[in-house]
mmCIF file of C-alpha atoms in Angstrom:
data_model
loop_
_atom_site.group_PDB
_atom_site.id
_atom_site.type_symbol
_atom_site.label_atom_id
_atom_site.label_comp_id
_atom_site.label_asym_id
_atom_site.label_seq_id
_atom_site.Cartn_x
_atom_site.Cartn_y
_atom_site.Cartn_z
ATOM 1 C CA UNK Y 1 5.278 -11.333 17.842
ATOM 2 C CA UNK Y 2 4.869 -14.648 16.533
ATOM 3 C CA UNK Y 3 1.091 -15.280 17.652
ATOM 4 C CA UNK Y 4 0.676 -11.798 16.033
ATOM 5 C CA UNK Y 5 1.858 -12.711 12.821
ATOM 6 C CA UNK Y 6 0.161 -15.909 12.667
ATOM 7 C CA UNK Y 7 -2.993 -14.599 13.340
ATOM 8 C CA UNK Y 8 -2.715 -11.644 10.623
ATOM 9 C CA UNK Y 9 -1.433 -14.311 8.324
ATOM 10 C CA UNK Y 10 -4.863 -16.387 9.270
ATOM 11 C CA UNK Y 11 -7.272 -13.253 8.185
ATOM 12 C CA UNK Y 12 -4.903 -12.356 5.237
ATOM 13 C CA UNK Y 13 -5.326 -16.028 3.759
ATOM 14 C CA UNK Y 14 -9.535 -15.753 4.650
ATOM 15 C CA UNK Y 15 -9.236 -12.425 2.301
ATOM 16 C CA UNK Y 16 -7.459 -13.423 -0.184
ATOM 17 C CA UNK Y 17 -9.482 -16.662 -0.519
ATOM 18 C CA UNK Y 18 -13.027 -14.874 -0.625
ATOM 19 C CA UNK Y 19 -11.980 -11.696 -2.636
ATOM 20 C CA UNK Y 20 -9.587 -13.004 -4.564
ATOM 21 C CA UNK Y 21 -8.734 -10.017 -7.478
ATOM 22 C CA UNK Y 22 -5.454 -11.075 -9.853
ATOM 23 C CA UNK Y 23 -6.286 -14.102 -12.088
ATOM 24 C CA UNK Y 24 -6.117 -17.972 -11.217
ATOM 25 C CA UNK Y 25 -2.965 -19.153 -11.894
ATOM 26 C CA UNK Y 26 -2.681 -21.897 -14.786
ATOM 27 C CA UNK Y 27 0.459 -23.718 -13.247
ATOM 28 C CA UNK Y 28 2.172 -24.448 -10.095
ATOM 29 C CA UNK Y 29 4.269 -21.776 -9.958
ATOM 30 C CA UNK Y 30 4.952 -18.560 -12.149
ATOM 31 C CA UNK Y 31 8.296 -16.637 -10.333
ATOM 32 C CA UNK Y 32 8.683 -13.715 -11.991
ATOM 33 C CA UNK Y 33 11.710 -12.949 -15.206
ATOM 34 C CA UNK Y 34 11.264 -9.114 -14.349
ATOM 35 C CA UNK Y 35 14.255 -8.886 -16.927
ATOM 36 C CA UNK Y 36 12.533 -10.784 -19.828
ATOM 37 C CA UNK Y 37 11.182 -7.738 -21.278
ATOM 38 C CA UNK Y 38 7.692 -9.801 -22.696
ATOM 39 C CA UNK Y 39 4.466 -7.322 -21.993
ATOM 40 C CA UNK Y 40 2.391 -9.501 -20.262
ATOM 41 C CA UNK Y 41 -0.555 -9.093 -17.240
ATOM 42 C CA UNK Y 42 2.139 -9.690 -14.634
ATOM 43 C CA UNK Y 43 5.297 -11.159 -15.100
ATOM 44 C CA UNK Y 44 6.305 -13.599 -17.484
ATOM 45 C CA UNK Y 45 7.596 -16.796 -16.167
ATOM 46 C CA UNK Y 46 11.280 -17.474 -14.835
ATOM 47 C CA UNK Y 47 12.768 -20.737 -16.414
ATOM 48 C CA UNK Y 48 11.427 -23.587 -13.531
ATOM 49 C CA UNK Y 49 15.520 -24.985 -13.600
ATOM 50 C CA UNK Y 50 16.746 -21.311 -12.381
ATOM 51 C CA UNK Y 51 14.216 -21.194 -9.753
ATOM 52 C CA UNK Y 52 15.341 -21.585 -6.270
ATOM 53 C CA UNK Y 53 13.925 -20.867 -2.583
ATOM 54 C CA UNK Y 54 15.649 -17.451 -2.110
ATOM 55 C CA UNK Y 55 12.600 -16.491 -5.062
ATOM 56 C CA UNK Y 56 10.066 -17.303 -2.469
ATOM 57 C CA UNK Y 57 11.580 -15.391 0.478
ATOM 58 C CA UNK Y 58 12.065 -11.965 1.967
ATOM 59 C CA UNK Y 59 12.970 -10.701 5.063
ATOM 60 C CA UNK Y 60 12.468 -6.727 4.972
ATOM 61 C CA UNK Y 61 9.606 -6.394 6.900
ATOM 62 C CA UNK Y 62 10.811 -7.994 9.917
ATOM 63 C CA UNK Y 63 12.390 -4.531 11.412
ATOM 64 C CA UNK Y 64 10.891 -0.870 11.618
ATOM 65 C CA UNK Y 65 12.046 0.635 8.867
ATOM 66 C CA UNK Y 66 13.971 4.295 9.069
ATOM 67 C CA UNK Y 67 11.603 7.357 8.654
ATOM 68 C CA UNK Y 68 13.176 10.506 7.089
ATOM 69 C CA UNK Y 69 10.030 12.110 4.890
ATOM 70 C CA UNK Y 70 7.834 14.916 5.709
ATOM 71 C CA UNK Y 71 4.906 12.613 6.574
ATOM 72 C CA UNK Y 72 6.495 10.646 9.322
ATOM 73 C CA UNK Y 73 5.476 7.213 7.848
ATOM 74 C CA UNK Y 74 7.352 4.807 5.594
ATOM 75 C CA UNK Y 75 6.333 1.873 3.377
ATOM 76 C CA UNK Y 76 8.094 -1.478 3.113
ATOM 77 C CA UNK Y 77 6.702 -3.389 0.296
ATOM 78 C CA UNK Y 78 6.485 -6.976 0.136
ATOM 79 C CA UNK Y 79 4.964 -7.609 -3.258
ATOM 80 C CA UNK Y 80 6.385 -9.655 -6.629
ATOM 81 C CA UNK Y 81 8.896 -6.721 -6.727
ATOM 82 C CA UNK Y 82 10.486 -8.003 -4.016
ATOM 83 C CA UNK Y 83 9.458 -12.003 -4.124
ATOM 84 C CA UNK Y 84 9.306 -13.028 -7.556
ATOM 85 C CA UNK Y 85 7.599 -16.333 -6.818
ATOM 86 C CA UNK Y 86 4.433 -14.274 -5.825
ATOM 87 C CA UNK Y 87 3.821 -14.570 -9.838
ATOM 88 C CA UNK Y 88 0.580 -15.080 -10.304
ATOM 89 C CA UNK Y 89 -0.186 -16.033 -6.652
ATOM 90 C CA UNK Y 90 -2.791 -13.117 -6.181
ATOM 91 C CA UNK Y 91 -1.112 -12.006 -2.625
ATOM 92 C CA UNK Y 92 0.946 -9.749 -0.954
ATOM 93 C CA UNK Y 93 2.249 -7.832 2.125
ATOM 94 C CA UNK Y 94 3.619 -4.355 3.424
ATOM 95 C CA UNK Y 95 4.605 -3.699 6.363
ATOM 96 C CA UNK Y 96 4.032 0.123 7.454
ATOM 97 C CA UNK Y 97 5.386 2.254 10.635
ATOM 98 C CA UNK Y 98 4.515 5.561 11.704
ATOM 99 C CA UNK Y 99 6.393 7.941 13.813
ATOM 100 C CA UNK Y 100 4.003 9.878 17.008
ATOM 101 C CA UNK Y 101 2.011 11.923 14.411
ATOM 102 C CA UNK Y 102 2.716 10.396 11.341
ATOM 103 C CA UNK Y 103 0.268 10.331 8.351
ATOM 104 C CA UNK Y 104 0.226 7.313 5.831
ATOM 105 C CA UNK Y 105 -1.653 10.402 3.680
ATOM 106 C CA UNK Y 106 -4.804 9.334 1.488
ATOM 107 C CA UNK Y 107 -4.364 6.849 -1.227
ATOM 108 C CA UNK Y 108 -6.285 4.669 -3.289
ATOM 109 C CA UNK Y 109 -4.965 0.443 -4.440
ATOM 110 C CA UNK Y 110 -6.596 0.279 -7.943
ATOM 111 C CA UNK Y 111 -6.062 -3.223 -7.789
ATOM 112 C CA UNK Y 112 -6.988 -4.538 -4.026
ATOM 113 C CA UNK Y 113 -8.632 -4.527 -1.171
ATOM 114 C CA UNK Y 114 -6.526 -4.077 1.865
ATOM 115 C CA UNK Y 115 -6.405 -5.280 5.476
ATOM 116 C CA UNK Y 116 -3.884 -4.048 8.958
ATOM 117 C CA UNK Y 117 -3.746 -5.484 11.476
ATOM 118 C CA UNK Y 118 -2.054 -3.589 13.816
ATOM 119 C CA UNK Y 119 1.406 -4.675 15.627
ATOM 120 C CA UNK Y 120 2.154 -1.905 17.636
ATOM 121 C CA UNK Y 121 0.826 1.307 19.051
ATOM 122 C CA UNK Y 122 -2.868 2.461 17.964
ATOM 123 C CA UNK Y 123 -3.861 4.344 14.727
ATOM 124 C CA UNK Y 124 -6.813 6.715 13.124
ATOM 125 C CA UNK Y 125 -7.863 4.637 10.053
ATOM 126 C CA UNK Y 126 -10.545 5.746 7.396
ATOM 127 C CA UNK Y 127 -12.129 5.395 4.036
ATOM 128 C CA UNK Y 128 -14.501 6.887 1.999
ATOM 129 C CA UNK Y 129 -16.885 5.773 -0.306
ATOM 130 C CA UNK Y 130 -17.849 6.494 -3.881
ATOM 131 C CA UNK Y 131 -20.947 8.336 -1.833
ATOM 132 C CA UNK Y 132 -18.951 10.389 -0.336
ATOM 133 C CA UNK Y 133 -19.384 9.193 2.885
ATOM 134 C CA UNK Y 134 -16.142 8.543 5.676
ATOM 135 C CA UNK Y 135 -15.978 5.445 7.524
ATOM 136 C CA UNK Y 136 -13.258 5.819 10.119
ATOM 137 C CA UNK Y 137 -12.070 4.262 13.415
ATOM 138 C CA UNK Y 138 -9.586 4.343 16.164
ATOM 139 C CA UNK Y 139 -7.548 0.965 16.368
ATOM 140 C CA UNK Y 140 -4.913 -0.143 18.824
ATOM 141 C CA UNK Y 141 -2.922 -3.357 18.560
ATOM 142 C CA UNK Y 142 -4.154 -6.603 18.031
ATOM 143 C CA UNK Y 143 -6.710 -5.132 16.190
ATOM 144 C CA UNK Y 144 -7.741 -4.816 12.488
ATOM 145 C CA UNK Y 145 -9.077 -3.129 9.628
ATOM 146 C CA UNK Y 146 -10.538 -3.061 6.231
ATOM 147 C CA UNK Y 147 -9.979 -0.979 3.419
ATOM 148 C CA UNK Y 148 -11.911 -1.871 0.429
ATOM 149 C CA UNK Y 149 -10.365 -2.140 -3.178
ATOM 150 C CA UNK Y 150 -9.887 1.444 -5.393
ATOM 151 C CA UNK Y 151 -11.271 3.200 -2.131
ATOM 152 C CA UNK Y 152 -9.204 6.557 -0.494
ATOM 153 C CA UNK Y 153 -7.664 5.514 2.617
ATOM 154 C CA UNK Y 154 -5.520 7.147 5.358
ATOM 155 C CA UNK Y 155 -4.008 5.984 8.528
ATOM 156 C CA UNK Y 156 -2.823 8.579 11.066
ATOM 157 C CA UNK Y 157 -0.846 8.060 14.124
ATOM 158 C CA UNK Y 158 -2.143 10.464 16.523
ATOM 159 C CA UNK Y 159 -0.114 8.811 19.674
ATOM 160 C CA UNK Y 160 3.082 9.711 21.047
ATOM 161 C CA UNK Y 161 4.702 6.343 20.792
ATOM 162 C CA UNK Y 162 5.526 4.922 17.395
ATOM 163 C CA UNK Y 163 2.961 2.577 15.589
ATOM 164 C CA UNK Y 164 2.804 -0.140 13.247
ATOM 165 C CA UNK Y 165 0.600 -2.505 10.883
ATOM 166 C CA UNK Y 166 1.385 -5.226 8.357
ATOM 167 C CA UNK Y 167 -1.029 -4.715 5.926
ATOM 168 C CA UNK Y 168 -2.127 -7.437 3.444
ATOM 169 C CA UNK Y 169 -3.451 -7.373 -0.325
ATOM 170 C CA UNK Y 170 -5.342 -9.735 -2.270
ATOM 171 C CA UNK Y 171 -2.900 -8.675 -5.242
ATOM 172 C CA UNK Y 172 0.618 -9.599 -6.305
ATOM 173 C CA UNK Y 173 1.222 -5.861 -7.074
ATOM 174 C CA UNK Y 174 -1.696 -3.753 -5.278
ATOM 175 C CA UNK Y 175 -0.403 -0.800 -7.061
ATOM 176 C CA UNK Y 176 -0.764 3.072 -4.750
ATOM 177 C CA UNK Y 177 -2.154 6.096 -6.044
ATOM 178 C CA UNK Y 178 -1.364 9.032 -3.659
ATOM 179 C CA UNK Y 179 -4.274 11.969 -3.729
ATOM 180 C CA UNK Y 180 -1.881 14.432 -3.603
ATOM 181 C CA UNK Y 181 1.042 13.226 -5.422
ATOM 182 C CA UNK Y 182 -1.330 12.228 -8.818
ATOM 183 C CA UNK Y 183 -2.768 15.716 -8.652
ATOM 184 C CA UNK Y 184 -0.054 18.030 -7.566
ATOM 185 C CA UNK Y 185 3.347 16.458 -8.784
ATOM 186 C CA UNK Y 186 2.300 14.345 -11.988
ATOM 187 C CA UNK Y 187 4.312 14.168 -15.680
ATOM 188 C CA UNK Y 188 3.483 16.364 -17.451
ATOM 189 C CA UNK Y 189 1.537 18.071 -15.091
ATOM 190 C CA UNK Y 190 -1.946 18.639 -14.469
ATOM 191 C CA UNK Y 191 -3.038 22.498 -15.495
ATOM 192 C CA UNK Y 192 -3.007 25.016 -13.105
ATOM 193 C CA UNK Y 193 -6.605 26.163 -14.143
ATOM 194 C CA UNK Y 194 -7.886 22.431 -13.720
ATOM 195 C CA UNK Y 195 -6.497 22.462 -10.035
ATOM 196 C CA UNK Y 196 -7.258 25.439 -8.710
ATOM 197 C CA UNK Y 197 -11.316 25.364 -10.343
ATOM 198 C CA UNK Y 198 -11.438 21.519 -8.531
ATOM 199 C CA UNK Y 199 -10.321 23.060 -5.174
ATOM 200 C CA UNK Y 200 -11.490 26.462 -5.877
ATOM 201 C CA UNK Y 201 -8.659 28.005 -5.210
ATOM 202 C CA UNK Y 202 -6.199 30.767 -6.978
ATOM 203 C CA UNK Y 203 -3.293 29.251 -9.423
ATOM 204 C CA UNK Y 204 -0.562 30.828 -7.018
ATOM 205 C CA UNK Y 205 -2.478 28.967 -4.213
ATOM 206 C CA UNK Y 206 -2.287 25.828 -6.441
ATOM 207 C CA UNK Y 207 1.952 26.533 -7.204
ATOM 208 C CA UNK Y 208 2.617 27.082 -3.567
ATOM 209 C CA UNK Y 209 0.780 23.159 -2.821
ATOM 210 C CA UNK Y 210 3.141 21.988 -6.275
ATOM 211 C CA UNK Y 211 6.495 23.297 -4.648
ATOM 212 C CA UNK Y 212 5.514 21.916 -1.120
ATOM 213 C CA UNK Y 213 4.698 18.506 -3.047
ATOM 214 C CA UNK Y 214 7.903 18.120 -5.174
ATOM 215 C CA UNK Y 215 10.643 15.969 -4.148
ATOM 216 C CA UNK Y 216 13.202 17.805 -2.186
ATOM 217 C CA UNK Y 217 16.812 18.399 -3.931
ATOM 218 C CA UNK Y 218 19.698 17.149 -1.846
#
């Protein structure tokens, strides 16, 4: 696990080196005051004398994490949300794991490009351009891929073992746009009429996609 790490770590510091996409950072180190309230392009910075090691670490992508959604894939972040001392630093992590048939479903990082590299299991992966054109592959682990910045972007586990990636940003805070989500489940929402012209079809076509969207009431 360790030579795998290593070597994702290797092609995530060749990214972020060569497309590089938050701005230079203008001192040593920036970790973030998420509670200073100041309305600034990232974070504004955490008094040096508070700062300590525990603002450069974080272990929560070292296990699978628990799947319990609809899509059968979960998300664990490792951005400046979770390490503050990525301030300014331009990089980040996630680590992702899909159940046999989970669907990481298409998405779009406004503000990076992305690269997996795959730990376990094998994956569908694909994006498409601004041509409209799908670029997809079958990878398996050991293996990685690129998803280019603001592009859609799925990964499907069509196996019947479970799968995982880290995936790597050249971003502090890559931001995700879900397809669906944005369209279907947004505040306030988006008009019926807009929907169901886009997809051409009816308005109770278009509610039935909204109530199978919205977050479930426990």
């Amino acid at each position: 696990m360790a030579a795998k790490l290593f070597a994702c770590f290797v092609v995530f510091v060749a990214l972020s080196t060569v497309a590089k996409a938050d701005p230079d950072l203008l001192q040593d180190i920036c970790v973030a005051n998420k509670t200073a309230g100041v309305k600034v392009n990232g974070f504004a910075c955490k008094n040096d004398a508070a700062v300590t090691e525990a603002d450069f670490f974080f272990a929560g992508i070292a296990n699978p994490a628990v799947i319990n959604n609809t899509v059968g894939s979960m998300v664990t972040a490792s951005n400046v949300e979770q390490i503050p001392g990525l301030n300014t630093l331009g990089v980040s992590l996630a680590r992702i794991d899909y159940l046999p048939g989970g669907l990481n479903p298409p998405h779009t990082h406004p503000r990076a490009t992305e690269i997996v590299f795959v730990l376990e299991g094998a994956l569908d992966v694909g994006f498409i351009t601004t041509a409209n054109k799908l670029f997809t592959k079958s990878i398996k682990k050991g293996e990685v891929f690129v998803f280019p910045k603001g592009l859609i972007h799925f990964q499907k586990n069509n196996g019947n073992v479970p799968a995982a990636v880290i995936a790597a940003f050249n971003s502090q805070l890559a931001g995700t746009q879900g397809i669906a989500a944005a369209l279907f489940t947004s505040t306030p929402p988006v008009p019926d009429n807009v929907l169901s012209k886009a997809f051409q079809v009816s308005t109770a076509e278009v509610e039935m996609i909204k109530s199978g969207l919205a977050p479930k009431k426990s």
